[in-house]
CSV table of C-alpha atoms in Angstrom, one decimal:
chain,number,residue,atom,x,y,z
A,1,UNK,CA,-27.5,-9.1,23.7
A,2,UNK,CA,-24.5,-11.1,22.4
A,3,UNK,CA,-21.6,-9.5,20.5
A,4,UNK,CA,-22.9,-11.3,17.4
A,5,UNK,CA,-26.4,-9.8,17.8
A,6,UNK,CA,-24.9,-6.4,18.5
A,7,UNK,CA,-23.0,-6.5,15.2
A,8,UNK,CA,-25.8,-8.2,13.2
A,9,UNK,CA,-28.5,-5.7,14.0
A,10,UNK,CA,-27.0,-2.5,12.5
A,11,UNK,CA,-25.6,-4.6,9.5
A,12,UNK,CA,-29.1,-5.9,8.7
A,13,UNK,CA,-30.6,-2.4,9.0
A,14,UNK,CA,-28.0,-0.9,6.7
A,15,UNK,CA,-28.3,-3.7,4.2
A,16,UNK,CA,-32.1,-3.4,4.0
A,17,UNK,CA,-31.8,0.4,3.7
A,18,UNK,CA,-29.3,0.1,0.8
A,19,UNK,CA,-31.6,-2.3,-1.1
A,20,UNK,CA,-34.6,-0.1,-0.4
A,21,UNK,CA,-32.7,2.9,-1.8
A,22,UNK,CA,-32.2,1.2,-5.1
A,23,UNK,CA,-29.1,-1.0,-4.8
A,24,UNK,CA,-29.1,-4.2,-6.9
A,25,UNK,CA,-26.6,-5.7,-4.5
A,26,UNK,CA,-25.0,-4.6,-1.3
A,27,UNK,CA,-22.7,-5.8,1.5
A,28,UNK,CA,-22.0,-4.4,4.9
A,29,UNK,CA,-19.1,-4.7,7.4
A,30,UNK,CA,-19.3,-3.8,11.1
A,31,UNK,CA,-15.9,-3.5,12.8
A,32,UNK,CA,-15.5,-3.1,16.5
A,33,UNK,CA,-12.0,-2.6,18.0
A,34,UNK,CA,-10.3,-2.0,21.3
A,35,UNK,CA,-6.6,-1.2,21.8
A,36,UNK,CA,-4.2,0.0,24.5
A,37,UNK,CA,-0.5,0.6,24.7
A,38,UNK,CA,2.0,1.7,27.4
A,39,UNK,CA,5.4,3.3,26.7
A,40,UNK,CA,8.2,3.9,29.1
A,41,UNK,CA,11.5,5.7,28.9
A,42,UNK,CA,14.1,6.2,31.6
A,43,UNK,CA,12.0,4.0,33.9
A,44,UNK,CA,9.1,6.5,33.8
A,45,UNK,CA,5.7,6.2,32.2
A,46,UNK,CA,5.9,8.2,29.0
A,47,UNK,CA,2.6,7.5,27.4
A,48,UNK,CA,-0.5,5.4,28.0
A,49,UNK,CA,-3.2,5.2,25.3
A,50,UNK,CA,-6.6,3.4,25.1
A,51,UNK,CA,-8.9,3.5,22.1
A,52,UNK,CA,-12.4,2.1,21.4
A,53,UNK,CA,-13.9,2.3,17.9
A,54,UNK,CA,-17.0,1.0,16.2
A,55,UNK,CA,-17.5,1.6,12.5
A,56,UNK,CA,-19.8,0.4,9.8
A,57,UNK,CA,-19.3,0.4,6.0
A,58,UNK,CA,-21.5,-0.4,3.1
A,59,UNK,CA,-20.8,-1.2,-0.6
A,60,UNK,CA,-23.6,-0.9,-3.0
A,61,UNK,CA,-23.8,-2.1,-6.7
A,62,UNK,CA,-26.4,-0.4,-8.9
A,63,UNK,CA,-27.6,-1.1,-12.4
A,64,UNK,CA,-27.6,1.9,-14.8
A,65,UNK,CA,-28.0,2.4,-18.5
A,66,UNK,CA,-24.2,2.3,-18.8
A,67,UNK,CA,-23.9,-1.0,-16.8
A,68,UNK,CA,-23.1,-1.8,-13.3
A,69,UNK,CA,-21.2,0.6,-10.9
A,70,UNK,CA,-20.4,0.6,-7.2
A,71,UNK,CA,-19.6,3.0,-4.3
A,72,UNK,CA,-18.6,2.6,-0.7
A,73,UNK,CA,-19.5,4.7,2.4
A,74,UNK,CA,-18.3,4.3,6.0
A,75,UNK,CA,-19.2,6.0,9.3
A,76,UNK,CA,-18.4,5.7,13.0
A,77,UNK,CA,-22.1,6.3,14.0
A,78,UNK,CA,-24.5,3.4,13.9
A,79,UNK,CA,-27.6,5.5,14.7
A,80,UNK,CA,-30.7,4.8,12.5
A,81,UNK,CA,-30.6,8.3,11.0
A,82,UNK,CA,-26.9,7.8,10.0
A,83,UNK,CA,-27.6,4.4,8.5
A,84,UNK,CA,-30.5,5.8,6.4
A,85,UNK,CA,-28.3,8.6,5.1
A,86,UNK,CA,-25.4,6.2,4.3
A,87,UNK,CA,-27.7,4.1,2.2
A,88,UNK,CA,-29.0,7.0,0.2
A,89,UNK,CA,-25.6,8.6,-0.3
A,90,UNK,CA,-24.0,5.3,-1.3
A,91,UNK,CA,-26.6,4.6,-4.0
A,92,UNK,CA,-26.4,8.2,-5.3
A,93,UNK,CA,-22.6,7.9,-5.5
A,94,UNK,CA,-22.8,4.6,-7.3
A,95,UNK,CA,-25.2,6.0,-9.9
A,96,UNK,CA,-22.7,8.8,-10.6
A,97,UNK,CA,-19.7,6.5,-10.7
A,98,UNK,CA,-18.1,5.1,-13.9
A,99,UNK,CA,-19.4,1.8,-15.1
A,100,UNK,CA,-17.5,-1.2,-13.7
A,101,UNK,CA,-18.3,-4.4,-15.5
A,102,UNK,CA,-16.3,-6.5,-13.0
A,103,UNK,CA,-18.0,-5.4,-9.7
A,104,UNK,CA,-20.6,-7.6,-7.9
A,105,UNK,CA,-21.1,-10.1,-5.2
A,106,UNK,CA,-20.4,-13.8,-5.4
A,107,UNK,CA,-23.2,-16.2,-6.5
A,108,UNK,CA,-24.9,-17.8,-3.4
A,109,UNK,CA,-23.7,-21.3,-4.4
A,110,UNK,CA,-20.1,-20.2,-4.2
A,111,UNK,CA,-20.3,-18.8,-0.6
A,112,UNK,CA,-18.4,-20.3,2.3
A,113,UNK,CA,-20.3,-22.6,4.6
A,114,UNK,CA,-18.0,-21.7,7.5
A,115,UNK,CA,-19.2,-18.5,9.1
A,116,UNK,CA,-16.9,-18.1,12.1
A,117,UNK,CA,-13.3,-18.7,13.2
A,118,UNK,CA,-14.0,-21.0,16.2
A,119,UNK,CA,-11.4,-23.5,15.0
A,120,UNK,CA,-8.6,-21.0,14.5
A,121,UNK,CA,-8.2,-19.8,18.1
A,122,UNK,CA,-7.6,-16.2,17.1
A,123,UNK,CA,-9.1,-14.6,20.3
A,124,UNK,CA,-7.2,-14.7,23.6
A,125,UNK,CA,-9.7,-15.0,26.4
A,126,UNK,CA,-7.2,-13.4,28.8
A,127,UNK,CA,-7.4,-10.1,26.9
A,128,UNK,CA,-7.2,-7.3,27.9
A,129,UNK,CA,-4.3,-7.5,30.4
A,130,UNK,CA,-4.2,-5.3,33.4
A,131,UNK,CA,-2.6,-1.9,32.6
A,132,UNK,CA,-0.1,-2.5,35.4
A,133,UNK,CA,1.0,-5.7,33.7
A,134,UNK,CA,1.7,-3.7,30.5
A,135,UNK,CA,3.8,-1.1,32.3
A,136,UNK,CA,5.7,-3.9,34.1
A,137,UNK,CA,6.5,-5.5,30.7
A,138,UNK,CA,7.6,-2.2,29.2
A,139,UNK,CA,9.9,-1.6,32.2
A,140,UNK,CA,11.4,-5.1,31.9
A,141,UNK,CA,12.1,-4.5,28.2
A,142,UNK,CA,14.0,-1.3,29.0
A,143,UNK,CA,15.9,-2.8,31.9
A,144,UNK,CA,17.0,-5.8,29.7
A,145,UNK,CA,18.2,-3.6,26.9
A,146,UNK,CA,20.1,-1.2,29.2
A,147,UNK,CA,21.8,-4.2,30.8
A,148,UNK,CA,23.6,-4.9,27.5
A,149,UNK,CA,27.1,-3.3,27.7
A,150,UNK,CA,27.3,-0.5,25.2
A,151,UNK,CA,23.6,0.5,25.2
A,152,UNK,CA,23.3,4.1,26.3
A,153,UNK,CA,19.6,4.7,25.9
A,154,UNK,CA,16.2,3.3,25.0
A,155,UNK,CA,14.1,5.6,22.8
A,156,UNK,CA,11.0,3.9,24.0
A,157,UNK,CA,9.9,0.5,25.3
A,158,UNK,CA,6.3,-0.4,24.6
A,159,UNK,CA,3.7,-3.0,25.4
A,160,UNK,CA,0.3,-3.2,23.9
A,161,UNK,CA,-2.8,-5.2,23.0
A,162,UNK,CA,-5.7,-5.0,20.6
A,163,UNK,CA,-8.9,-6.8,20.0
A,164,UNK,CA,-11.2,-6.5,17.0
A,165,UNK,CA,-14.5,-8.1,15.9
A,166,UNK,CA,-15.7,-8.2,12.3
A,167,UNK,CA,-19.1,-8.9,10.9
A,168,UNK,CA,-19.9,-9.3,7.2
A,169,UNK,CA,-23.5,-9.4,5.8
A,170,UNK,CA,-24.3,-9.5,2.1
A,171,UNK,CA,-27.5,-9.4,0.0
A,172,UNK,CA,-26.5,-12.8,-1.6
A,173,UNK,CA,-27.3,-14.5,1.7
A,174,UNK,CA,-23.9,-14.6,3.4
A,175,UNK,CA,-23.4,-13.4,6.9
A,176,UNK,CA,-20.7,-14.3,9.4
A,177,UNK,CA,-18.0,-12.9,11.6
A,178,UNK,CA,-15.2,-13.5,14.0
A,179,UNK,CA,-13.0,-11.8,16.6
A,180,UNK,CA,-9.2,-11.8,17.0
A,181,UNK,CA,-6.7,-10.4,19.4
A,182,UNK,CA,-3.1,-9.3,19.3
A,183,UNK,CA,-0.4,-8.6,21.9
A,184,UNK,CA,2.9,-6.9,21.3
A,185,UNK,CA,6.2,-6.0,23.0
A,186,UNK,CA,9.0,-4.0,21.5
A,187,UNK,CA,11.6,-1.3,21.8
A,188,UNK,CA,14.4,0.5,20.0
A,189,UNK,CA,17.8,0.8,21.7
A,190,UNK,CA,20.6,3.3,21.1
A,191,UNK,CA,24.4,2.7,21.4
A,192,UNK,CA,27.4,4.9,20.9
A,193,UNK,CA,27.8,8.7,21.0
A,194,UNK,CA,27.6,11.6,18.6
A,195,UNK,CA,27.8,10.8,14.9
A,196,UNK,CA,28.8,7.2,15.9
A,197,UNK,CA,25.4,6.5,17.4
A,198,UNK,CA,23.6,3.4,16.1
A,199,UNK,CA,20.1,2.1,16.8
A,200,UNK,CA,18.3,-1.2,16.3
A,201,UNK,CA,15.1,-2.8,17.6
A,202,UNK,CA,13.3,-6.0,18.5
A,203,UNK,CA,9.5,-6.3,18.2
A,204,UNK,CA,7.2,-9.3,18.7
A,205,UNK,CA,3.5,-9.7,18.2
A,206,UNK,CA,1.2,-12.7,18.8
A,207,UNK,CA,-2.5,-13.5,18.8
A,208,UNK,CA,-2.3,-14.7,22.4
A,209,UNK,CA,-0.3,-12.8,25.0
A,210,UNK,CA,1.0,-16.0,26.6
A,211,UNK,CA,2.8,-16.9,23.3
A,212,UNK,CA,5.0,-13.8,23.4
A,213,UNK,CA,8.7,-14.2,24.2
A,214,UNK,CA,9.6,-12.7,27.6
A,215,UNK,CA,10.2,-9.0,27.8
A,216,UNK,CA,13.7,-9.7,29.1
A,217,UNK,CA,14.5,-11.8,26.0
A,218,UNK,CA,13.2,-9.1,23.6
A,219,UNK,CA,15.0,-6.3,25.4
A,220,UNK,CA,18.3,-8.2,25.4
A,221,UNK,CA,17.9,-9.0,21.7
A,222,UNK,CA,17.4,-5.3,20.8
A,223,UNK,CA,20.4,-4.3,22.9
A,224,UNK,CA,22.7,-6.9,21.4
A,225,UNK,CA,21.6,-6.0,17.8
A,226,UNK,CA,22.3,-2.4,18.5
A,227,UNK,CA,25.7,-2.8,20.0
A,228,UNK,CA,26.7,-5.1,17.1
A,229,UNK,CA,26.2,-2.2,14.7
A,230,UNK,CA,28.8,0.1,16.3
A,231,UNK,CA,31.9,1.3,14.3
A,232,UNK,CA,30.7,0.4,10.8
A,233,UNK,CA,33.2,0.3,7.9
A,234,UNK,CA,32.7,0.7,4.2
A,235,UNK,CA,32.6,-2.6,2.2
A,236,UNK,CA,34.2,-2.9,-1.2
A,237,UNK,CA,31.9,-2.0,-4.1
A,238,UNK,CA,31.0,-4.4,-6.8
A,239,UNK,CA,29.3,-7.7,-7.3
A,240,UNK,CA,29.1,-10.1,-4.3
A,241,UNK,CA,26.8,-12.8,-2.9
A,242,UNK,CA,24.4,-11.5,-0.3
A,243,UNK,CA,22.6,-13.1,2.7
A,244,UNK,CA,19.2,-11.6,3.6
A,245,UNK,CA,18.7,-12.2,7.3
A,246,UNK,CA,15.3,-13.6,8.3
A,247,UNK,CA,14.3,-10.2,9.5
A,248,UNK,CA,14.4,-8.8,6.0
A,249,UNK,CA,14.1,-11.9,3.8
A,250,UNK,CA,10.3,-11.7,3.7
A,251,UNK,CA,10.5,-8.5,1.7
A,252,UNK,CA,11.8,-10.4,-1.3
A,253,UNK,CA,8.9,-12.8,-1.2
A,254,UNK,CA,6.6,-9.8,-0.7
A,255,UNK,CA,7.8,-8.5,-4.0
A,256,UNK,CA,6.8,-11.8,-5.6
A,257,UNK,CA,3.3,-11.6,-4.0
A,258,UNK,CA,2.9,-8.1,-5.3
A,259,UNK,CA,3.8,-9.2,-8.8
A,260,UNK,CA,1.3,-12.0,-8.8
A,261,UNK,CA,-1.5,-9.9,-7.3
A,262,UNK,CA,-4.5,-10.0,-9.7
A,263,UNK,CA,-4.8,-6.2,-9.6
A,264,UNK,CA,-1.2,-5.9,-10.9
A,265,UNK,CA,-1.7,-8.5,-13.5
A,266,UNK,CA,-5.0,-6.9,-14.7
A,267,UNK,CA,-3.2,-3.6,-15.1
A,268,UNK,CA,-0.2,-5.2,-16.9
A,269,UNK,CA,2.0,-3.7,-14.3
A,270,UNK,CA,3.9,-6.7,-13.1
A,271,UNK,CA,7.3,-8.2,-13.9
A,272,UNK,CA,5.7,-11.6,-13.7
A,273,UNK,CA,2.7,-10.8,-16.0
A,274,UNK,CA,3.8,-13.4,-18.6
A,275,UNK,CA,5.2,-16.0,-16.2
A,276,UNK,CA,2.3,-18.2,-15.4
A,277,UNK,CA,3.4,-21.9,-15.6
A,278,UNK,CA,7.0,-20.9,-15.8
A,279,UNK,CA,9.8,-21.5,-13.3
A,280,UNK,CA,10.4,-18.3,-11.2
A,281,UNK,CA,12.1,-19.9,-8.2
A,282,UNK,CA,14.8,-22.7,-7.9
A,283,UNK,CA,13.4,-26.2,-8.2
A,284,UNK,CA,12.2,-27.6,-4.9
A,285,UNK,CA,11.0,-24.3,-3.5
A,286,UNK,CA,7.3,-23.4,-3.2
A,287,UNK,CA,5.4,-20.5,-1.9
A,288,UNK,CA,2.2,-21.6,-0.2
A,289,UNK,CA,-0.7,-19.9,1.5
A,290,UNK,CA,-2.1,-21.2,4.8
A,291,UNK,CA,-5.2,-19.3,5.9
A,292,UNK,CA,-6.2,-21.7,8.7
A,293,UNK,CA,-3.2,-21.8,10.9
A,294,UNK,CA,-4.2,-21.9,14.6
A,295,UNK,CA,-3.5,-18.5,16.2
A,296,UNK,CA,-2.0,-17.4,12.8
A,297,UNK,CA,-1.2,-13.8,12.3
A,298,UNK,CA,-3.3,-13.6,9.1
A,299,UNK,CA,-5.6,-16.6,9.5
A,300,UNK,CA,-9.3,-16.2,8.5
A,301,UNK,CA,-12.1,-18.6,7.7
A,302,UNK,CA,-13.5,-16.7,4.7
A,303,UNK,CA,-12.4,-13.7,2.7
A,304,UNK,CA,-14.0,-10.2,2.4
A,305,UNK,CA,-16.4,-11.5,-0.2
A,306,UNK,CA,-17.7,-14.5,1.8
A,307,UNK,CA,-15.7,-17.1,-0.1
A,308,UNK,CA,-14.1,-20.0,1.7
A,309,UNK,CA,-10.3,-19.7,2.2
A,310,UNK,CA,-8.1,-22.8,1.6
A,311,UNK,CA,-4.5,-23.8,1.7
A,312,UNK,CA,-2.9,-23.7,-1.8
A,313,UNK,CA,0.3,-23.3,-3.7
A,314,UNK,CA,1.1,-20.0,-5.3
A,315,UNK,CA,4.5,-21.2,-6.6
A,316,UNK,CA,4.9,-25.0,-6.7
A,317,UNK,CA,8.3,-26.6,-7.1
A,318,UNK,CA,9.6,-23.3,-8.4
A,319,UNK,CA,6.8,-22.9,-11.0
A,320,UNK,CA,4.3,-20.1,-10.8
A,321,UNK,CA,0.9,-21.8,-10.2
A,322,UNK,CA,-1.6,-19.1,-9.3
A,323,UNK,CA,-2.5,-15.4,-9.3
A,324,UNK,CA,-3.9,-13.9,-6.1
A,325,UNK,CA,-7.4,-12.8,-7.0
A,326,UNK,CA,-10.6,-11.4,-5.6
A,327,UNK,CA,-13.9,-11.6,-7.6
A,328,UNK,CA,-13.3,-8.5,-9.7
A,329,UNK,CA,-9.8,-9.3,-10.8
A,330,UNK,CA,-10.8,-12.9,-11.4
A,331,UNK,CA,-13.6,-11.7,-13.7
A,332,UNK,CA,-11.2,-9.3,-15.5
A,333,UNK,CA,-8.7,-12.1,-16.1
A,334,UNK,CA,-11.4,-14.6,-17.0
A,335,UNK,CA,-10.7,-16.8,-13.9
A,336,UNK,CA,-12.3,-17.7,-10.6
A,337,UNK,CA,-11.5,-15.8,-7.5
A,338,UNK,CA,-8.9,-17.4,-5.3
A,339,UNK,CA,-10.8,-16.2,-2.1
A,340,UNK,CA,-8.1,-13.6,-1.5
A,341,UNK,CA,-10.4,-10.5,-1.1
A,342,UNK,CA,-9.5,-8.0,1.5
A,343,UNK,CA,-11.4,-4.9,2.3
A,344,UNK,CA,-11.5,-1.8,4.5
A,345,UNK,CA,-14.8,-0.2,5.4
A,346,UNK,CA,-14.4,2.8,3.0
A,347,UNK,CA,-13.4,1.0,-0.2
A,348,UNK,CA,-14.2,-2.0,-2.4
A,349,UNK,CA,-12.4,-5.4,-2.1
A,350,UNK,CA,-8.9,-5.9,-3.4
A,351,UNK,CA,-6.7,-9.0,-3.6
A,352,UNK,CA,-4.2,-9.8,-0.7
A,353,UNK,CA,-2.6,-12.8,0.9
A,354,UNK,CA,-2.8,-14.2,4.4
A,355,UNK,CA,-0.3,-16.5,6.0
A,356,UNK,CA,2.4,-17.4,3.4
A,357,UNK,CA,5.3,-19.8,3.7
A,358,UNK,CA,8.4,-20.3,1.6
A,359,UNK,CA,9.9,-23.7,1.6
A,360,UNK,CA,12.7,-24.0,4.2
A,361,UNK,CA,16.2,-25.2,3.5
A,362,UNK,CA,18.9,-26.3,6.0
A,363,UNK,CA,20.8,-24.5,8.7
A,364,UNK,CA,20.6,-21.0,10.0
A,365,UNK,CA,21.9,-17.6,8.9
A,366,UNK,CA,25.4,-18.4,10.2
A,367,UNK,CA,25.4,-21.5,7.9
A,368,UNK,CA,24.5,-19.3,4.9
A,369,UNK,CA,27.3,-16.9,5.8
A,370,UNK,CA,29.8,-19.8,5.8
A,371,UNK,CA,28.4,-21.0,2.5
A,372,UNK,CA,29.1,-17.7,0.7
A,373,UNK,CA,32.5,-17.3,2.3
A,374,UNK,CA,32.9,-13.6,1.4
A,375,UNK,CA,30.0,-11.1,0.9
A,376,UNK,CA,27.4,-9.2,2.7
A,377,UNK,CA,24.8,-10.1,5.4
A,378,UNK,CA,21.9,-7.6,5.3
A,379,UNK,CA,19.9,-7.1,8.5
A,380,UNK,CA,18.1,-3.8,7.6
A,381,UNK,CA,16.7,-2.0,4.6
A,382,UNK,CA,16.3,1.7,4.3
A,383,UNK,CA,14.2,3.1,1.5
A,384,UNK,CA,13.4,1.5,-1.8
A,385,UNK,CA,13.2,2.0,-5.5
A,386,UNK,CA,11.2,-0.7,-7.2
A,387,UNK,CA,10.0,-0.8,-10.8
A,388,UNK,CA,6.9,-3.0,-10.6
A,389,UNK,CA,6.8,-3.6,-14.3
A,390,UNK,CA,10.4,-4.6,-15.0
A,391,UNK,CA,11.5,-5.8,-11.5
A,392,UNK,CA,14.4,-3.4,-11.3
A,393,UNK,CA,15.3,-3.2,-7.6
A,394,UNK,CA,17.4,-0.9,-5.5
A,395,UNK,CA,17.5,-0.4,-1.7
A,396,UNK,CA,19.6,1.2,0.9
A,397,UNK,CA,20.9,-1.4,3.4
A,398,UNK,CA,22.9,-2.0,6.5
A,399,UNK,CA,24.3,-5.2,8.0
A,400,UNK,CA,27.7,-7.0,8.2
A,401,UNK,CA,30.6,-7.8,6.0
A,402,UNK,CA,31.6,-11.5,5.8
A,403,UNK,CA,35.1,-12.9,5.3
A,404,UNK,CA,35.9,-16.6,5.4
A,405,UNK,CA,32.3,-17.3,6.4
A,406,UNK,CA,32.5,-15.1,9.6
A,407,UNK,CA,31.3,-11.6,10.4
A,408,UNK,CA,34.2,-9.2,10.5
A,409,UNK,CA,32.6,-5.8,10.9
A,410,UNK,CA,29.3,-3.9,10.5
A,411,UNK,CA,28.4,-1.9,7.4
A,412,UNK,CA,25.8,0.8,6.8
A,413,UNK,CA,24.7,3.5,4.3
A,414,UNK,CA,25.3,1.2,1.4
A,415,UNK,CA,23.1,0.6,-1.7
A,416,UNK,CA,22.2,-2.8,-3.2
A,417,UNK,CA,20.8,-3.1,-6.8
A,418,UNK,CA,19.6,-6.0,-8.9
A,419,UNK,CA,16.8,-7.4,-10.9
A,420,UNK,CA,14.0,-9.2,-9.1
A,421,UNK,CA,13.4,-11.9,-11.7
A,422,UNK,CA,17.1,-12.8,-11.5
A,423,UNK,CA,17.3,-12.5,-7.7
A,424,UNK,CA,14.5,-14.8,-6.9
A,425,UNK,CA,15.8,-17.5,-9.3
A,426,UNK,CA,19.0,-17.7,-7.3
A,427,UNK,CA,17.8,-17.9,-3.7
A,428,UNK,CA,19.0,-20.5,-1.2
A,429,UNK,CA,17.0,-20.7,2.0
A,430,UNK,CA,18.0,-21.5,5.5
A,431,UNK,CA,15.6,-23.2,8.0
A,432,UNK,CA,15.1,-20.3,10.4
A,433,UNK,CA,11.7,-18.8,9.4
A,434,UNK,CA,9.7,-17.3,12.2
A,435,UNK,CA,6.4,-19.3,12.5
A,436,UNK,CA,4.7,-16.4,14.3
A,437,UNK,CA,4.9,-14.2,11.3
A,438,UNK,CA,2.3,-13.9,8.5
A,439,UNK,CA,5.1,-14.0,6.0
A,440,UNK,CA,7.2,-17.0,7.0
A,441,UNK,CA,10.5,-16.7,5.1
A,442,UNK,CA,13.9,-18.0,6.3
A,443,UNK,CA,17.2,-16.3,5.7
A,444,UNK,CA,18.2,-16.4,2.1
A,445,UNK,CA,21.3,-16.3,-0.1
A,446,UNK,CA,20.6,-14.0,-3.0
A,447,UNK,CA,22.9,-13.7,-6.0
A,448,UNK,CA,23.1,-11.2,-8.8
A,449,UNK,CA,23.4,-8.0,-6.7
A,450,UNK,CA,25.6,-5.0,-7.1
A,451,UNK,CA,26.9,-3.3,-4.0
A,452,UNK,CA,27.5,0.4,-4.0
A,453,UNK,CA,29.3,1.9,-1.0
């Protein structure tokens, strides 16, 4: 039996059981996953984990006197008795649930004709690696970090991999699935002593293990980042231009994505609720979604409701062009889904983005520091206070103080505050976005921030 047949059989049984139990519509997801990780410390194996899971989830939609309603049930047992019980329980729960006029599957004519991810190269045929290879990588990470002068300890160096397979079957006729893999290397290093200790990290993940940077490079990077944070000083409080390093710049675009999420718009809880068609970024900058990147971190051929994904602009030339919607939020807003449904096994779909890119500018983070002359370079955020409705923003931060375009000393335990609508209208991007990330955002100059030390 092929992996596809192994997934399809229980999905079909559960779908038929749900319809027989009284569901008007239903969809089923089967998820199979394998994962392993190895951690070392002081050149000794500290932990080794291996996990295998197989789960199934069903969503049913029923018709009642009050209208349509839905419920979801998930289990880790795919036996016939469990499947029968899941179907009966889901239908009973849906009948007792409040009416939801926006729930329901897509019409058959709207479904994706692509049913697998063969063209996206998401599964590494070399997975899983030998456990000894994982341990060797973890040891190489630790050795490289400890070789950096000033590093006194590695809290843990780890290497891991995962592989998952998803199968979606719906009563509207859609069925399809795909597999994807992931490999990772990372560690946290420690430098200094007593109250002057500092820590930083480096972590990399790829769909294919061969695409990872070397363990030596990642370990060295973590060590150098950590040593650079030693002996921080307090910066002057007040207004100043700020550079968000590439490591943290994606968080700013993530706030934009959250604000244009259809669920936030439908609730009226978004600082961009009235901004459709208006300029929210500087001219020339766009935020685009790319769901079909080869080996992409968030690539997928169809969404969790069986709709075809496609490249599109969310913000185009600075102007807000689209919400991020699944079927339910689209119906609530009187619009079509943008094929952005995501779903866990135990809950209904909700909107979410895949691979997202912000338009790149010129130069690197050092060039942005030279451009601002005097100000702050942020490399790490600690905690957050965000008002989703107004866009009021405040975060703890650490990084480096800039004078005459050059780093002069590290800073930590500071607070930055600003307004997201004003912040995103001022950004100036570099050209150093990481193409391996799902959120590909370069380092950014951000104006309008107040620094509290």
